[in-house]
Coordinates of C-alpha atoms in Angstrom, one line a residue:
X30 CA 16.5 0.9 -18.8
X31 CA 14.2 -2.1 -19.3
X32 CA 10.8 -2.0 -21.0
X33 CA 9.2 -2.3 -17.6
X34 CA 11.1 0.7 -16.3
X35 CA 9.9 2.7 -19.4
X36 CA 6.3 1.9 -18.6
X37 CA 6.4 3.3 -15.0
X38 CA 6.8 7.1 -14.6
X39 CA 6.6 8.9 -11.2
X40 CA 3.9 11.5 -10.9
X41 CA 3.8 14.5 -8.6
X42 CA 1.8 13.8 -5.5
X43 CA 2.5 10.1 -5.4
X44 CA -0.3 7.8 -4.6
X45 CA -2.4 10.7 -3.3
X46 CA -2.2 12.5 -6.7
X47 CA -5.7 11.6 -7.9
X48 CA -8.4 13.9 -6.6
X49 CA -10.1 12.5 -3.5
X50 CA -7.2 10.2 -2.4
X51 CA -5.2 10.7 0.7
X52 CA -2.2 8.8 2.0
X53 CA 0.0 8.7 5.1
X54 CA 2.9 6.6 6.4
X55 CA 4.4 6.2 9.9
X56 CA 7.4 4.7 11.5
X57 CA 5.6 2.2 13.7
X58 CA 8.7 0.2 14.6
X59 CA 7.2 -3.1 13.5
X60 CA 10.4 -4.3 11.8
X61 CA 12.9 -1.3 12.0
X62 CA 12.8 1.7 14.2
X63 CA 13.9 4.2 11.5
X64 CA 11.8 3.1 8.5
X65 CA 8.3 3.8 7.4
X66 CA 6.5 0.4 7.9
X67 CA 2.7 1.2 8.0
X68 CA 0.8 3.0 5.3
X69 CA -2.8 4.1 4.8
X70 CA -4.4 5.1 1.5
X71 CA -7.9 6.5 1.7
X72 CA -10.4 7.3 -1.0
X73 CA -13.4 9.5 -0.5
X74 CA -15.4 7.5 -3.0
X75 CA -15.6 3.7 -3.7
X76 CA -12.4 2.6 -5.5
X77 CA -10.7 -0.6 -6.7
X78 CA -8.0 -2.1 -4.4
X79 CA -5.4 -4.8 -4.6
X80 CA -2.9 -6.4 -2.3
X81 CA 0.3 -8.4 -2.3
X82 CA 0.7 -10.8 0.6
X83 CA 3.3 -13.0 2.1
X84 CA 3.3 -16.7 1.1
X85 CA 4.5 -17.5 4.6
X86 CA 2.3 -20.1 6.4
X87 CA 2.4 -18.0 9.6
X88 CA 0.2 -14.9 9.2
X89 CA -1.2 -12.4 11.7
X90 CA -5.0 -11.9 12.0
X91 CA -4.9 -8.4 10.4
X92 CA -3.5 -10.0 7.2
X93 CA -6.4 -12.4 7.0
X94 CA -8.8 -9.6 7.6
X95 CA -7.3 -7.5 4.9
X96 CA -7.4 -10.4 2.4
X97 CA -11.1 -10.9 3.2
X98 CA -11.9 -7.3 2.7
X99 CA -10.2 -7.3 -0.8
X100 CA -12.1 -10.4 -2.0

């Protein structure tokens, strides 16, 4: 196990473990029909957010919108 793996520990409840957070995922069929490919994480109160995006030059409008919201 690397030092990075030692730093990350799974917690019960996943991303929705903190009080006031909710999460859901669906198999929307965007890339594969049998894999979860859309997720939503919701916080009842204002919270910090971050995103990781493609470096591809071709980007859909929802990606630009999300990037703008996280600035």
